[in-house]
């Protein structure tokens, strides 16, 4: 009895000191749930609307397993259907305390109108580069918003970046991706980059001529691993040990993204939400690293446990396969 009690106390103490992340599959959209050691929750994006509440239901399922009863901070990176679409459906299922986004939309339509209708009922804050999301127990820094990057290097950043010399700009994106929120999440020594769907040229501003961000332990691939994001100038400068790609079967997961990642110094593994059809056998990660390897998708998620010393443990919710990446 006493041993069981001690084990229980030890387990509770460990979970109280760890950051848990649930990367939820929304078939090529984004919905990432962060549970701070304080118990506060932050959801970054909500996947799509429609599909009989598919994405909202998947978020609720992961939240239930995480012990999350309400979303304290709902952060919308930008106003595309695969990110804001699910907001009205989610609000019908899970209470949300506060919503954040980058302000004025540069693309409008029915999805945006539905989002604005939902947003007006919630306490709301516009985020700008240099702001932070006040999640108790975590440091969540906004490093790019509405197309503008931070001007000064973060703590741990500021290094000259020799990779910048080989950079080639793309034709500027005129849509929402260039305006996406980009975040660095810090928990003790642990650092995670989640740059939303930020466009190639705006990512360059964060990494060149000096690397304003420093290095990270975990890299959430920008824009689902699409080839118009993730230049090597930033991905290699971030020097992650592990990457998580929020791709769908037919969305993101580009050969270019894998090539950049596989050449990244210090990167051990790439975990994926989906098998990517364009990647085929040559590029996809081994099956145990993929949450949803089959086209008939059951909406499995990937779990991350982060410790204050920078240790990251990745776990595939489908098969229980897990691996720990120490500093
Ligand atoms: Zn997207």
XYZ file of C-alpha atoms and ligand atoms in Angstrom:
328
model
C 0.000 0.000 0.000
C 2.736 2.408 1.024
C 4.798 1.550 -2.086
C 1.798 2.141 -4.351
C 1.229 5.501 -2.680
C 4.889 6.454 -3.113
C 4.794 5.431 -6.783
C 1.642 7.474 -7.271
C 3.222 10.532 -5.648
C 6.346 10.076 -7.810
C 4.230 9.821 -10.981
C 2.248 12.925 -10.042
C 5.435 14.850 -9.252
C 6.944 13.840 -12.635
C 3.870 14.943 -14.590
C 3.791 18.204 -12.631
C 7.315 18.920 -13.859
C 6.834 18.005 -17.492
C 5.382 19.778 -20.487
C 3.057 17.549 -22.489
C 2.209 18.185 -26.125
C -0.378 16.424 -28.280
C 0.107 16.886 -32.020
C -3.367 16.064 -33.294
C -3.941 14.840 -36.822
C -6.327 17.041 -38.822
C -5.444 15.570 -42.232
C -2.929 18.224 -43.172
C -4.191 21.040 -40.959
C -2.883 21.959 -37.545
C -4.054 21.427 -33.963
C -1.380 21.173 -31.295
C -2.311 20.992 -27.616
C 0.231 22.097 -25.019
C -0.326 21.209 -21.358
C 1.905 23.243 -19.091
C 3.225 21.736 -15.856
C 1.029 24.397 -14.166
C -2.031 22.617 -15.608
C -2.835 25.463 -18.000
C -3.542 24.490 -21.589
C -2.752 26.177 -24.894
C -4.179 24.959 -28.187
C -2.464 26.172 -31.341
C -5.029 26.039 -34.176
C -8.087 23.831 -34.529
C -7.900 22.042 -37.888
C -10.754 22.152 -40.392
C -14.500 22.698 -40.098
C -16.918 20.152 -41.473
C -16.330 16.414 -41.960
C -19.006 15.772 -39.279
C -16.959 17.558 -36.571
C -13.962 15.325 -37.302
C -11.224 17.703 -36.127
C -13.089 19.127 -33.121
C -13.846 15.541 -32.026
C -10.181 14.555 -32.377
C -9.111 17.568 -30.296
C -11.651 16.722 -27.596
C -10.487 13.085 -27.551
C -6.853 14.105 -27.049
C -7.876 16.736 -24.477
C -9.808 14.098 -22.512
C -6.812 11.815 -22.451
C -4.634 14.756 -21.398
C -7.027 15.589 -18.551
C -7.768 18.989 -20.117
C -11.300 20.243 -19.389
C -10.948 23.702 -20.936
C -8.591 25.524 -23.262
C -7.075 28.438 -21.376
C -5.287 29.924 -24.383
C -6.444 29.369 -27.965
C -3.806 30.673 -30.382
C -4.659 30.954 -34.064
C -1.523 31.212 -36.186
C -3.299 32.593 -39.273
C -6.637 32.625 -41.064
C -6.579 29.592 -43.329
C -9.314 26.952 -43.267
C -6.982 24.193 -42.004
C -6.186 26.310 -38.910
C -9.238 28.424 -37.976
C -11.903 26.299 -39.674
C -12.614 24.159 -36.617
C -13.052 27.027 -34.128
C -16.890 27.190 -34.069
C -17.130 23.390 -33.808
C -14.563 23.243 -31.030
C -16.284 26.004 -29.029
C -19.465 23.932 -29.057
C -17.587 21.108 -27.325
C -14.893 22.637 -25.112
C -14.837 25.937 -23.177
C -12.160 28.428 -24.218
C -10.989 31.255 -21.924
C -9.072 33.517 -24.314
C -8.316 33.698 -28.021
C -5.278 35.208 -29.773
C -4.418 35.880 -33.433
C -2.422 38.232 -35.680
C -5.217 40.804 -36.163
C -6.424 41.845 -39.603
C -6.903 39.076 -42.179
C -5.394 39.487 -45.639
C -7.654 36.731 -47.015
C -11.374 36.741 -46.337
C -14.272 34.428 -47.069
C -16.895 32.217 -45.460
C -14.411 30.468 -43.148
C -13.118 33.809 -41.869
C -16.670 35.087 -41.326
C -17.535 32.000 -39.248
C -14.326 32.457 -37.262
C -15.072 36.138 -36.554
C -18.555 35.156 -35.415
C -17.041 32.760 -32.893
C -14.219 35.074 -31.827
C -16.494 37.957 -30.872
C -17.829 35.995 -27.892
C -14.397 35.479 -26.366
C -11.813 37.662 -24.608
C -9.398 38.453 -27.422
C -5.819 39.693 -27.878
C -3.878 40.592 -31.028
C -0.305 39.297 -30.887
C 2.702 41.088 -32.355
C 6.355 40.047 -32.631
C 7.927 40.481 -29.205
C 4.690 39.694 -27.335
C 4.196 36.546 -25.308
C 1.209 34.306 -24.632
C 0.765 34.292 -20.840
C 0.683 30.526 -20.249
C 1.515 29.890 -16.603
C 4.628 27.700 -16.338
C 5.828 28.241 -19.923
C 7.468 31.050 -21.851
C 5.654 31.421 -25.177
C 7.318 34.095 -27.307
C 5.903 35.486 -30.538
C 8.839 35.899 -32.940
C 6.913 36.810 -36.096
C 3.413 38.168 -36.597
C 1.609 39.881 -39.453
C 4.741 39.623 -41.609
C 7.064 41.319 -39.121
C 9.841 39.531 -37.263
C 11.376 40.452 -33.921
C 14.172 42.994 -34.314
C 16.477 41.848 -31.525
C 17.897 38.390 -30.907
C 16.270 36.254 -28.227
C 18.251 35.057 -25.239
C 20.480 32.323 -26.702
C 20.299 33.770 -30.228
C 22.315 36.399 -32.096
C 24.904 34.148 -33.752
C 26.190 35.017 -37.234
C 24.655 32.557 -39.704
C 27.096 31.526 -42.448
C 24.298 29.673 -44.300
C 22.689 32.981 -45.282
C 25.136 33.480 -48.163
C 23.489 30.663 -50.158
C 19.892 31.851 -49.584
C 17.536 32.409 -52.516
C 14.318 34.325 -51.861
C 11.028 33.068 -53.288
C 8.428 35.274 -54.925
C 6.720 36.923 -51.961
C 3.561 35.241 -50.688
C 0.667 37.739 -50.737
C -1.639 35.623 -48.593
C -2.004 34.634 -44.968
C 1.094 32.436 -44.634
C 3.434 35.432 -44.689
C 1.384 36.845 -41.785
C 1.386 33.666 -39.676
C 2.258 33.829 -36.015
C 5.539 32.102 -35.239
C 6.343 30.956 -31.701
C 9.246 29.805 -29.598
C 8.107 27.832 -26.563
C 10.533 27.568 -23.659
C 10.327 25.363 -20.567
C 13.540 25.568 -18.532
C 16.314 24.511 -20.916
C 13.816 22.986 -23.363
C 13.107 25.040 -26.485
C 10.592 24.283 -29.239
C 10.010 26.168 -32.477
C 6.495 26.307 -33.857
C 6.473 28.811 -36.694
C 2.935 28.034 -37.890
C 2.720 28.265 -41.678
C 5.215 31.125 -41.931
C 6.418 31.699 -45.496
C 10.018 31.059 -46.661
C 11.011 34.767 -46.953
C 9.667 35.627 -43.482
C 11.491 32.652 -41.962
C 14.675 34.030 -43.489
C 14.161 37.271 -41.521
C 14.352 35.218 -38.290
C 17.581 33.473 -39.247
C 19.556 35.953 -41.359
C 21.943 37.704 -41.333
C 22.065 36.649 -37.690
C 20.109 33.802 -36.142
C 17.671 35.682 -33.889
C 16.188 32.512 -32.392
C 19.171 30.418 -31.286
C 18.784 26.644 -31.196
C 15.867 24.382 -30.297
C 15.435 20.813 -29.094
C 12.256 20.097 -31.069
C 11.346 21.580 -34.447
C 7.700 21.520 -35.447
C 8.038 21.653 -39.225
C 6.742 24.915 -40.645
C 3.667 24.753 -42.928
C 3.177 20.953 -42.775
C 6.557 20.368 -44.455
C 5.495 22.260 -47.592
C 8.324 23.349 -49.882
C 7.486 27.087 -49.639
C 8.617 27.033 -46.011
C 11.592 25.646 -44.128
C 14.706 27.004 -45.891
C 17.883 25.340 -44.633
C 19.074 28.761 -43.430
C 16.621 28.573 -40.520
C 16.132 24.807 -40.101
C 19.862 24.111 -39.861
C 20.513 27.157 -37.674
C 17.846 25.961 -35.222
C 19.853 22.722 -34.910
C 16.981 20.545 -33.575
C 17.549 16.993 -32.275
C 14.116 15.866 -33.381
C 11.410 17.098 -35.785
C 7.641 16.639 -35.879
C 5.872 17.066 -39.226
C 2.136 17.914 -39.187
C 1.537 16.667 -42.709
C -1.427 14.928 -44.266
C -1.457 12.112 -46.816
C -1.667 14.625 -49.661
C -0.650 17.852 -47.888
C 2.866 18.975 -46.995
C 5.409 16.211 -46.524
C 7.386 17.492 -49.488
C 10.577 15.859 -50.711
C 12.281 19.257 -50.279
C 11.346 19.409 -46.569
C 12.745 15.922 -45.939
C 15.962 16.732 -47.812
C 16.511 19.843 -45.694
C 15.766 17.921 -42.504
C 17.915 14.916 -43.361
C 20.872 17.256 -43.985
C 20.264 19.150 -40.726
C 23.242 18.849 -38.399
C 22.346 17.101 -35.143
C 18.887 15.923 -36.225
C 18.190 12.335 -35.181
C 14.634 11.519 -36.222
C 11.592 12.884 -38.027
C 8.150 11.969 -36.670
C 5.118 12.400 -38.908
C 1.380 12.691 -38.373
C 0.795 10.915 -41.667
C 2.412 8.785 -44.309
C 2.944 11.164 -47.236
C 1.954 9.870 -50.662
C 4.447 12.033 -52.564
C 7.251 10.940 -50.237
C 6.791 7.255 -50.949
C 9.115 4.644 -49.470
C 12.240 6.708 -50.135
C 11.367 9.695 -47.973
C 8.816 8.778 -45.316
C 10.080 7.980 -41.843
C 9.940 4.323 -40.729
C 6.391 3.177 -39.980
C 6.743 3.281 -36.181
C 7.492 7.030 -36.341
C 4.256 7.752 -38.259
C 1.000 8.281 -36.335
C -1.198 7.412 -39.329
C 0.586 5.211 -41.855
C -2.568 4.066 -43.681
C -4.756 6.124 -46.003
C -7.827 4.903 -44.066
C -6.979 7.227 -41.226
C -8.073 6.738 -37.622
C -6.811 10.152 -36.471
C -4.012 9.030 -34.162
C -1.811 11.656 -32.535
C 1.823 12.028 -31.491
C 2.697 12.859 -27.901
C 5.683 14.812 -26.685
C 6.886 14.949 -23.104
C 9.397 17.702 -22.427
C 11.530 18.079 -19.327
C 13.098 21.173 -17.839
C 16.613 19.839 -18.632
C 15.796 19.796 -22.366
C 15.003 16.087 -22.646
C 12.306 15.295 -25.218
C 10.370 12.014 -25.336
C 8.290 11.345 -28.427
C 5.505 8.760 -28.398
C 3.275 7.374 -31.107
C -0.216 7.077 -29.634
C -1.137 4.433 -32.239
C 1.394 1.789 -31.239
C 2.965 3.087 -28.019
C 6.396 3.304 -29.682
C 8.478 5.938 -27.913
C 11.993 7.317 -27.958
C 13.830 9.739 -25.694
C 16.201 12.433 -26.973
C 18.524 13.714 -24.288
C 20.721 16.763 -24.614
Zn -1.792 25.092 -42.988
